[in-house]
């Protein structure tokens, strides 16, 4: 934890050790961008910038350096749009939509940074102000990939995100603590509550591929538990000597 006080206020990450409250120790390396492969954004030519930049890392940095950029689109090949490989988009919902399956593109969505909360704001179409940009607490935020970090905590009723009846739908599910999971072909086959890699929702294999397997919600937590157990055994062996 690098000496950070457990009483400090940070975004909620369920997988991290601590009480199940918003005030928890920040994870060691929270991803600044949520990432999704095989997803394409399209718009009405009002993107902030487009051009040839050479790598997804350069495209990420281009969006990172622009405070008005909410997400980037990177073309992994030149087969779809020759001569351009990077687009960056604003926080304006009306100028683009990211709801098209396309194996040639990746999308990166900036993690909302700031004090914005969906507490008492569920269903509101009013944007919640961030340090830079905005996020939302209405049901359309998953479609636009602009939900506030605690949207699922306050505004989504019921069990964890499920793929039941939603297989191969491009629109993601919001995750408690921030981020999204998917029920579409091409989602990555691992799932964590701090979901930064465009992973499948926890029951994707069971619901969409009809493969029955126990759901592992977070291998990192299991690894932490194992390390703690081994450390306890080591301490016990030392004290007995």
PDB file of C-alpha atoms in Angstrom:
ATOM      1  CA  UNK A   1       0.000   0.000   0.000  1.00  0.00           C
ATOM      2  CA  UNK A   2       3.098   2.234  -0.109  1.00  0.00           C
ATOM      3  CA  UNK A   3       2.349   3.648   3.323  1.00  0.00           C
ATOM      4  CA  UNK A   4      -1.054   5.063   2.366  1.00  0.00           C
ATOM      5  CA  UNK A   5      -3.488   5.448   5.214  1.00  0.00           C
ATOM      6  CA  UNK A   6      -6.424   2.978   5.178  1.00  0.00           C
ATOM      7  CA  UNK A   7      -8.644   5.875   6.222  1.00  0.00           C
ATOM      8  CA  UNK A   8      -8.002   7.748   2.988  1.00  0.00           C
ATOM      9  CA  UNK A   9     -10.971   8.008   0.632  1.00  0.00           C
ATOM     10  CA  UNK A  10     -10.530   6.250  -2.729  1.00  0.00           C
ATOM     11  CA  UNK A  11     -12.784   4.692  -5.379  1.00  0.00           C
ATOM     12  CA  UNK A  12     -14.288   1.365  -4.391  1.00  0.00           C
ATOM     13  CA  UNK A  13     -12.582  -1.801  -5.642  1.00  0.00           C
ATOM     14  CA  UNK A  14     -14.292  -4.943  -4.350  1.00  0.00           C
ATOM     15  CA  UNK A  15     -11.378  -7.290  -4.925  1.00  0.00           C
ATOM     16  CA  UNK A  16      -9.018  -5.396  -2.620  1.00  0.00           C
ATOM     17  CA  UNK A  17      -8.636  -6.445   1.020  1.00  0.00           C
ATOM     18  CA  UNK A  18     -10.731  -4.300   3.359  1.00  0.00           C
ATOM     19  CA  UNK A  19     -14.257  -3.719   4.475  1.00  0.00           C
ATOM     20  CA  UNK A  20     -16.935  -3.581   1.811  1.00  0.00           C
ATOM     21  CA  UNK A  21     -17.254   0.190   1.934  1.00  0.00           C
ATOM     22  CA  UNK A  22     -16.199   2.978  -0.412  1.00  0.00           C
ATOM     23  CA  UNK A  23     -13.344   4.066   1.868  1.00  0.00           C
ATOM     24  CA  UNK A  24     -10.739   1.401   1.118  1.00  0.00           C
ATOM     25  CA  UNK A  25      -7.041   1.280   0.406  1.00  0.00           C
ATOM     26  CA  UNK A  26      -6.417   1.982  -3.265  1.00  0.00           C
ATOM     27  CA  UNK A  27      -5.196  -0.999  -5.339  1.00  0.00           C
ATOM     28  CA  UNK A  28      -1.484  -0.943  -6.200  1.00  0.00           C
ATOM     29  CA  UNK A  29      -2.021  -0.289  -9.919  1.00  0.00           C
ATOM     30  CA  UNK A  30      -5.552   0.809 -10.879  1.00  0.00           C
ATOM     31  CA  UNK A  31      -5.802   0.986 -14.652  1.00  0.00           C
ATOM     32  CA  UNK A  32      -6.464   4.504 -15.948  1.00  0.00           C
ATOM     33  CA  UNK A  33      -8.208   3.186 -19.080  1.00  0.00           C
ATOM     34  CA  UNK A  34     -10.849   0.501 -19.327  1.00  0.00           C
ATOM     35  CA  UNK A  35      -9.881  -1.505 -22.423  1.00  0.00           C
ATOM     36  CA  UNK A  36     -12.005  -3.483 -24.875  1.00  0.00           C
ATOM     37  CA  UNK A  37     -10.787  -5.346 -27.923  1.00  0.00           C
ATOM     38  CA  UNK A  38     -12.904  -6.016 -31.029  1.00  0.00           C
ATOM     39  CA  UNK A  39     -15.151  -3.007 -30.432  1.00  0.00           C
ATOM     40  CA  UNK A  40     -15.633  -0.070 -32.795  1.00  0.00           C
ATOM     41  CA  UNK A  41     -16.895   3.462 -32.213  1.00  0.00           C
ATOM     42  CA  UNK A  42     -18.613   5.318 -35.043  1.00  0.00           C
ATOM     43  CA  UNK A  43     -19.751   8.920 -35.146  1.00  0.00           C
ATOM     44  CA  UNK A  44     -20.662  11.918 -37.248  1.00  0.00           C
ATOM     45  CA  UNK A  45     -17.112  13.176 -37.930  1.00  0.00           C
ATOM     46  CA  UNK A  46     -17.010  15.309 -34.773  1.00  0.00           C
ATOM     47  CA  UNK A  47     -14.116  13.457 -33.135  1.00  0.00           C
ATOM     48  CA  UNK A  48     -11.526  15.608 -31.407  1.00  0.00           C
ATOM     49  CA  UNK A  49      -8.702  14.240 -33.559  1.00  0.00           C
ATOM     50  CA  UNK A  50      -7.893  11.495 -36.025  1.00  0.00           C
ATOM     51  CA  UNK A  51      -4.707  10.458 -37.745  1.00  0.00           C
ATOM     52  CA  UNK A  52      -1.894   7.956 -38.182  1.00  0.00           C
ATOM     53  CA  UNK A  53       0.006   7.558 -34.918  1.00  0.00           C
ATOM     54  CA  UNK A  54       1.773   4.189 -35.194  1.00  0.00           C
ATOM     55  CA  UNK A  55       0.796   2.279 -32.052  1.00  0.00           C
ATOM     56  CA  UNK A  56      -2.009   1.882 -29.550  1.00  0.00           C
ATOM     57  CA  UNK A  57       0.275   3.216 -26.809  1.00  0.00           C
ATOM     58  CA  UNK A  58       0.692   6.469 -28.770  1.00  0.00           C
ATOM     59  CA  UNK A  59      -3.083   6.637 -29.263  1.00  0.00           C
ATOM     60  CA  UNK A  60      -3.616   6.098 -25.535  1.00  0.00           C
ATOM     61  CA  UNK A  61      -1.171   8.879 -24.697  1.00  0.00           C
ATOM     62  CA  UNK A  62      -2.852  11.190 -27.211  1.00  0.00           C
ATOM     63  CA  UNK A  63      -6.163  10.764 -25.364  1.00  0.00           C
ATOM     64  CA  UNK A  64      -4.482  10.922 -21.952  1.00  0.00           C
ATOM     65  CA  UNK A  65      -2.876  14.283 -22.765  1.00  0.00           C
ATOM     66  CA  UNK A  66      -6.186  15.820 -23.889  1.00  0.00           C
ATOM     67  CA  UNK A  67      -8.414  16.640 -20.903  1.00  0.00           C
ATOM     68  CA  UNK A  68     -11.471  16.757 -23.172  1.00  0.00           C
ATOM     69  CA  UNK A  69     -10.897  13.191 -24.450  1.00  0.00           C
ATOM     70  CA  UNK A  70     -13.190  10.533 -22.964  1.00  0.00           C
ATOM     71  CA  UNK A  71     -12.075   7.544 -25.052  1.00  0.00           C
ATOM     72  CA  UNK A  72      -9.911   6.527 -27.973  1.00  0.00           C
ATOM     73  CA  UNK A  73     -10.413   4.137 -30.881  1.00  0.00           C
ATOM     74  CA  UNK A  74      -7.382   2.327 -32.297  1.00  0.00           C
ATOM     75  CA  UNK A  75      -7.333   0.366 -35.555  1.00  0.00           C
ATOM     76  CA  UNK A  76      -5.074  -2.667 -35.177  1.00  0.00           C
ATOM     77  CA  UNK A  77      -4.817  -3.261 -38.939  1.00  0.00           C
ATOM     78  CA  UNK A  78      -5.146  -1.007 -41.965  1.00  0.00           C
ATOM     79  CA  UNK A  79      -7.844  -3.101 -43.633  1.00  0.00           C
ATOM     80  CA  UNK A  80     -10.902  -1.099 -42.564  1.00  0.00           C
ATOM     81  CA  UNK A  81      -9.833   2.574 -42.770  1.00  0.00           C
ATOM     82  CA  UNK A  82      -6.508   2.918 -44.636  1.00  0.00           C
ATOM     83  CA  UNK A  83      -4.355   5.883 -43.613  1.00  0.00           C
ATOM     84  CA  UNK A  84      -5.806   6.345 -40.116  1.00  0.00           C
ATOM     85  CA  UNK A  85      -5.260   4.280 -36.993  1.00  0.00           C
ATOM     86  CA  UNK A  86      -6.309   6.535 -34.082  1.00  0.00           C
ATOM     87  CA  UNK A  87      -9.423   8.535 -33.223  1.00  0.00           C
ATOM     88  CA  UNK A  88     -10.117  10.359 -29.958  1.00  0.00           C
ATOM     89  CA  UNK A  89     -13.611  11.331 -28.806  1.00  0.00           C
ATOM     90  CA  UNK A  90     -15.030  13.930 -26.423  1.00  0.00           C
ATOM     91  CA  UNK A  91     -17.440  13.478 -23.509  1.00  0.00           C
ATOM     92  CA  UNK A  92     -20.297  14.564 -25.790  1.00  0.00           C
ATOM     93  CA  UNK A  93     -22.701  11.610 -26.019  1.00  0.00           C
ATOM     94  CA  UNK A  94     -24.259  12.760 -29.258  1.00  0.00           C
ATOM     95  CA  UNK A  95     -21.155  12.627 -31.448  1.00  0.00           C
ATOM     96  CA  UNK A  96     -20.323   8.904 -31.301  1.00  0.00           C
ATOM     97  CA  UNK A  97     -21.450   5.441 -30.284  1.00  0.00           C
ATOM     98  CA  UNK A  98     -19.321   2.402 -29.415  1.00  0.00           C
ATOM     99  CA  UNK A  99     -21.657  -0.497 -30.158  1.00  0.00           C
ATOM    100  CA  UNK A 100     -20.218  -2.283 -33.176  1.00  0.00           C
ATOM    101  CA  UNK A 101     -18.339  -5.600 -33.075  1.00  0.00           C
ATOM    102  CA  UNK A 102     -15.238  -5.285 -35.251  1.00  0.00           C
ATOM    103  CA  UNK A 103     -12.085  -7.411 -34.980  1.00  0.00           C
ATOM    104  CA  UNK A 104      -9.933  -4.580 -36.388  1.00  0.00           C
ATOM    105  CA  UNK A 105     -10.452  -2.113 -33.524  1.00  0.00           C
ATOM    106  CA  UNK A 106      -9.787  -1.599 -29.807  1.00  0.00           C
ATOM    107  CA  UNK A 107     -11.379   0.996 -27.540  1.00  0.00           C
ATOM    108  CA  UNK A 108      -9.943   2.626 -24.420  1.00  0.00           C
ATOM    109  CA  UNK A 109     -12.286   4.451 -22.010  1.00  0.00           C
ATOM    110  CA  UNK A 110     -10.925   6.862 -19.426  1.00  0.00           C
ATOM    111  CA  UNK A 111     -11.711   5.831 -15.858  1.00  0.00           C
ATOM    112  CA  UNK A 112     -13.814   8.596 -14.224  1.00  0.00           C
ATOM    113  CA  UNK A 113     -11.598  10.567 -11.845  1.00  0.00           C
ATOM    114  CA  UNK A 114     -13.155  12.867  -9.237  1.00  0.00           C
ATOM    115  CA  UNK A 115     -15.796  13.052  -6.542  1.00  0.00           C
ATOM    116  CA  UNK A 116     -18.782  12.365  -8.820  1.00  0.00           C
ATOM    117  CA  UNK A 117     -21.263   9.892  -7.322  1.00  0.00           C
ATOM    118  CA  UNK A 118     -24.573   8.304  -8.287  1.00  0.00           C
ATOM    119  CA  UNK A 119     -25.869   8.458  -4.727  1.00  0.00           C
ATOM    120  CA  UNK A 120     -29.376   9.989  -5.050  1.00  0.00           C
ATOM    121  CA  UNK A 121     -28.729  10.540  -8.793  1.00  0.00           C
ATOM    122  CA  UNK A 122     -29.927   7.247 -10.306  1.00  0.00           C
ATOM    123  CA  UNK A 123     -31.843   7.799 -13.530  1.00  0.00           C
ATOM    124  CA  UNK A 124     -30.743  11.410 -13.831  1.00  0.00           C
ATOM    125  CA  UNK A 125     -29.743  12.583 -17.308  1.00  0.00           C
ATOM    126  CA  UNK A 126     -27.674  15.374 -15.763  1.00  0.00           C
ATOM    127  CA  UNK A 127     -23.914  14.894 -16.169  1.00  0.00           C
ATOM    128  CA  UNK A 128     -21.906  14.487 -12.967  1.00  0.00           C
ATOM    129  CA  UNK A 129     -18.780  16.651 -13.044  1.00  0.00           C
ATOM    130  CA  UNK A 130     -15.333  15.055 -12.824  1.00  0.00           C
ATOM    131  CA  UNK A 131     -11.922  16.677 -12.503  1.00  0.00           C
ATOM    132  CA  UNK A 132     -11.953  16.620 -16.306  1.00  0.00           C
ATOM    133  CA  UNK A 133     -15.126  15.701 -18.177  1.00  0.00           C
ATOM    134  CA  UNK A 134     -18.331  14.131 -16.909  1.00  0.00           C
ATOM    135  CA  UNK A 135     -19.953  10.787 -16.085  1.00  0.00           C
ATOM    136  CA  UNK A 136     -23.605   9.692 -15.839  1.00  0.00           C
ATOM    137  CA  UNK A 137     -25.993   7.755 -13.608  1.00  0.00           C
ATOM    138  CA  UNK A 138     -28.782   6.944 -16.081  1.00  0.00           C
ATOM    139  CA  UNK A 139     -29.434   3.575 -17.712  1.00  0.00           C
ATOM    140  CA  UNK A 140     -27.900   4.821 -20.997  1.00  0.00           C
ATOM    141  CA  UNK A 141     -24.448   5.152 -19.452  1.00  0.00           C
ATOM    142  CA  UNK A 142     -23.548   1.514 -20.195  1.00  0.00           C
ATOM    143  CA  UNK A 143     -24.376   2.075 -23.862  1.00  0.00           C
ATOM    144  CA  UNK A 144     -22.207   5.184 -23.959  1.00  0.00           C
ATOM    145  CA  UNK A 145     -19.478   3.735 -21.702  1.00  0.00           C
ATOM    146  CA  UNK A 146     -19.632   6.803 -19.486  1.00  0.00           C
ATOM    147  CA  UNK A 147     -21.013   5.502 -16.165  1.00  0.00           C
ATOM    148  CA  UNK A 148     -19.747   6.992 -12.919  1.00  0.00           C
ATOM    149  CA  UNK A 149     -17.633   4.541 -10.915  1.00  0.00           C
ATOM    150  CA  UNK A 150     -20.371   3.806  -8.359  1.00  0.00           C
ATOM    151  CA  UNK A 151     -23.257   3.546 -10.865  1.00  0.00           C
ATOM    152  CA  UNK A 152     -23.677  -0.203 -10.341  1.00  0.00           C
ATOM    153  CA  UNK A 153     -23.356   0.185  -6.553  1.00  0.00           C
ATOM    154  CA  UNK A 154     -26.302   2.558  -6.309  1.00  0.00           C
ATOM    155  CA  UNK A 155     -28.389   2.124  -9.441  1.00  0.00           C
ATOM    156  CA  UNK A 156     -28.293  -1.547 -10.496  1.00  0.00           C
ATOM    157  CA  UNK A 157     -30.575  -3.818  -8.514  1.00  0.00           C
ATOM    158  CA  UNK A 158     -30.166  -7.551  -8.115  1.00  0.00           C
ATOM    159  CA  UNK A 159     -27.258 -10.026  -8.364  1.00  0.00           C
ATOM    160  CA  UNK A 160     -23.846  -9.490 -10.023  1.00  0.00           C
ATOM    161  CA  UNK A 161     -23.893  -8.885 -13.798  1.00  0.00           C
ATOM    162  CA  UNK A 162     -25.270 -11.846 -15.729  1.00  0.00           C
ATOM    163  CA  UNK A 163     -25.322 -12.849 -19.398  1.00  0.00           C
ATOM    164  CA  UNK A 164     -28.702 -14.566 -19.122  1.00  0.00           C
ATOM    165  CA  UNK A 165     -30.720 -13.530 -22.182  1.00  0.00           C
ATOM    166  CA  UNK A 166     -27.944 -11.168 -23.316  1.00  0.00           C
ATOM    167  CA  UNK A 167     -25.521 -13.420 -25.211  1.00  0.00           C
ATOM    168  CA  UNK A 168     -23.769 -11.729 -28.158  1.00  0.00           C
ATOM    169  CA  UNK A 169     -25.188  -8.329 -27.226  1.00  0.00           C
ATOM    170  CA  UNK A 170     -22.485  -5.696 -27.751  1.00  0.00           C
ATOM    171  CA  UNK A 171     -23.708  -3.472 -24.897  1.00  0.00           C
ATOM    172  CA  UNK A 172     -21.775  -4.285 -21.691  1.00  0.00           C
ATOM    173  CA  UNK A 173     -22.901  -4.773 -18.092  1.00  0.00           C
ATOM    174  CA  UNK A 174     -21.807  -2.278 -15.432  1.00  0.00           C
ATOM    175  CA  UNK A 175     -19.748  -3.636 -12.535  1.00  0.00           C
ATOM    176  CA  UNK A 176     -19.872  -2.518  -8.907  1.00  0.00           C
ATOM    177  CA  UNK A 177     -16.824  -0.385  -8.185  1.00  0.00           C
ATOM    178  CA  UNK A 178     -16.475   0.777 -11.788  1.00  0.00           C
ATOM    179  CA  UNK A 179     -15.869  -0.842 -15.152  1.00  0.00           C
ATOM    180  CA  UNK A 180     -17.750  -3.150 -17.478  1.00  0.00           C
ATOM    181  CA  UNK A 181     -18.016  -6.798 -18.470  1.00  0.00           C
ATOM    182  CA  UNK A 182     -19.299  -8.248 -21.744  1.00  0.00           C
ATOM    183  CA  UNK A 183     -21.420 -11.150 -22.997  1.00  0.00           C
ATOM    184  CA  UNK A 184     -20.155 -11.020 -26.581  1.00  0.00           C
ATOM    185  CA  UNK A 185     -17.762 -13.185 -28.557  1.00  0.00           C
ATOM    186  CA  UNK A 186     -14.245 -11.843 -28.073  1.00  0.00           C
ATOM    187  CA  UNK A 187     -14.556 -10.975 -24.395  1.00  0.00           C
ATOM    188  CA  UNK A 188     -11.481 -12.100 -22.489  1.00  0.00           C
ATOM    189  CA  UNK A 189     -12.060 -15.260 -20.431  1.00  0.00           C
ATOM    190  CA  UNK A 190     -11.318 -13.856 -16.999  1.00  0.00           C
ATOM    191  CA  UNK A 191     -13.354 -11.612 -14.724  1.00  0.00           C
ATOM    192  CA  UNK A 192     -12.531  -9.355 -11.805  1.00  0.00           C
ATOM    193  CA  UNK A 193     -14.510  -6.640 -10.071  1.00  0.00           C
ATOM    194  CA  UNK A 194     -11.800  -4.139 -11.028  1.00  0.00           C
ATOM    195  CA  UNK A 195     -12.394  -5.069 -14.653  1.00  0.00           C
ATOM    196  CA  UNK A 196     -10.090  -3.121 -16.966  1.00  0.00           C
ATOM    197  CA  UNK A 197      -9.560  -5.597 -19.794  1.00  0.00           C
ATOM    198  CA  UNK A 198     -12.955  -6.037 -21.472  1.00  0.00           C
ATOM    199  CA  UNK A 199     -13.497  -9.334 -19.734  1.00  0.00           C
ATOM    200  CA  UNK A 200     -16.489 -11.636 -19.959  1.00  0.00           C
ATOM    201  CA  UNK A 201     -19.181 -11.388 -17.296  1.00  0.00           C
ATOM    202  CA  UNK A 202     -18.840 -14.125 -14.655  1.00  0.00           C
ATOM    203  CA  UNK A 203     -21.444 -16.503 -16.111  1.00  0.00           C
ATOM    204  CA  UNK A 204     -20.582 -15.956 -19.795  1.00  0.00           C
ATOM    205  CA  UNK A 205     -19.329 -19.505 -20.369  1.00  0.00           C
ATOM    206  CA  UNK A 206     -22.328 -21.068 -18.673  1.00  0.00           C
ATOM    207  CA  UNK A 207     -24.974 -18.877 -20.315  1.00  0.00           C
ATOM    208  CA  UNK A 208     -23.488 -18.305 -23.776  1.00  0.00           C
ATOM    209  CA  UNK A 209     -21.214 -21.260 -24.439  1.00  0.00           C
ATOM    210  CA  UNK A 210     -23.160 -23.773 -22.329  1.00  0.00           C
ATOM    211  CA  UNK A 211     -19.999 -24.751 -20.477  1.00  0.00           C
ATOM    212  CA  UNK A 212     -20.605 -25.462 -16.820  1.00  0.00           C
ATOM    213  CA  UNK A 213     -17.739 -24.402 -14.575  1.00  0.00           C
ATOM    214  CA  UNK A 214     -17.419 -22.890 -11.099  1.00  0.00           C
ATOM    215  CA  UNK A 215     -17.230 -19.090 -11.209  1.00  0.00           C
ATOM    216  CA  UNK A 216     -13.905 -17.698 -10.045  1.00  0.00           C
ATOM    217  CA  UNK A 217     -14.705 -14.081  -9.312  1.00  0.00           C
ATOM    218  CA  UNK A 218     -11.138 -13.062  -8.613  1.00  0.00           C
ATOM    219  CA  UNK A 219      -7.953 -15.085  -8.790  1.00  0.00           C
ATOM    220  CA  UNK A 220      -6.000 -12.224  -7.248  1.00  0.00           C
ATOM    221  CA  UNK A 221      -7.997 -12.419  -4.049  1.00  0.00           C
ATOM    222  CA  UNK A 222      -7.425 -16.176  -3.937  1.00  0.00           C
ATOM    223  CA  UNK A 223      -3.708 -15.589  -4.433  1.00  0.00           C
ATOM    224  CA  UNK A 224      -3.672 -13.040  -1.624  1.00  0.00           C
ATOM    225  CA  UNK A 225      -5.417 -15.507   0.668  1.00  0.00           C
ATOM    226  CA  UNK A 226      -2.865 -18.205  -0.181  1.00  0.00           C
ATOM    227  CA  UNK A 227       0.034 -15.830   0.491  1.00  0.00           C
ATOM    228  CA  UNK A 228      -1.493 -14.843   3.820  1.00  0.00           C
ATOM    229  CA  UNK A 229      -1.938 -18.508   4.771  1.00  0.00           C
ATOM    230  CA  UNK A 230       1.673 -19.361   3.869  1.00  0.00           C
ATOM    231  CA  UNK A 231       2.958 -16.331   5.761  1.00  0.00           C
ATOM    232  CA  UNK A 232       0.985 -17.440   8.821  1.00  0.00           C
ATOM    233  CA  UNK A 233       2.480 -20.940   8.602  1.00  0.00           C
ATOM    234  CA  UNK A 234       5.977 -19.465   8.301  1.00  0.00           C
ATOM    235  CA  UNK A 235       5.421 -17.206  11.321  1.00  0.00           C
ATOM    236  CA  UNK A 236       4.030 -20.132  13.299  1.00  0.00           C
ATOM    237  CA  UNK A 237       7.069 -22.291  12.481  1.00  0.00           C
ATOM    238  CA  UNK A 238       9.446 -19.513  13.592  1.00  0.00           C
ATOM    239  CA  UNK A 239       7.689 -18.860  16.889  1.00  0.00           C
ATOM    240  CA  UNK A 240       7.728 -22.566  17.746  1.00  0.00           C
ATOM    241  CA  UNK A 241      11.499 -22.789  17.483  1.00  0.00           C
TER     242      UNK A 241
END
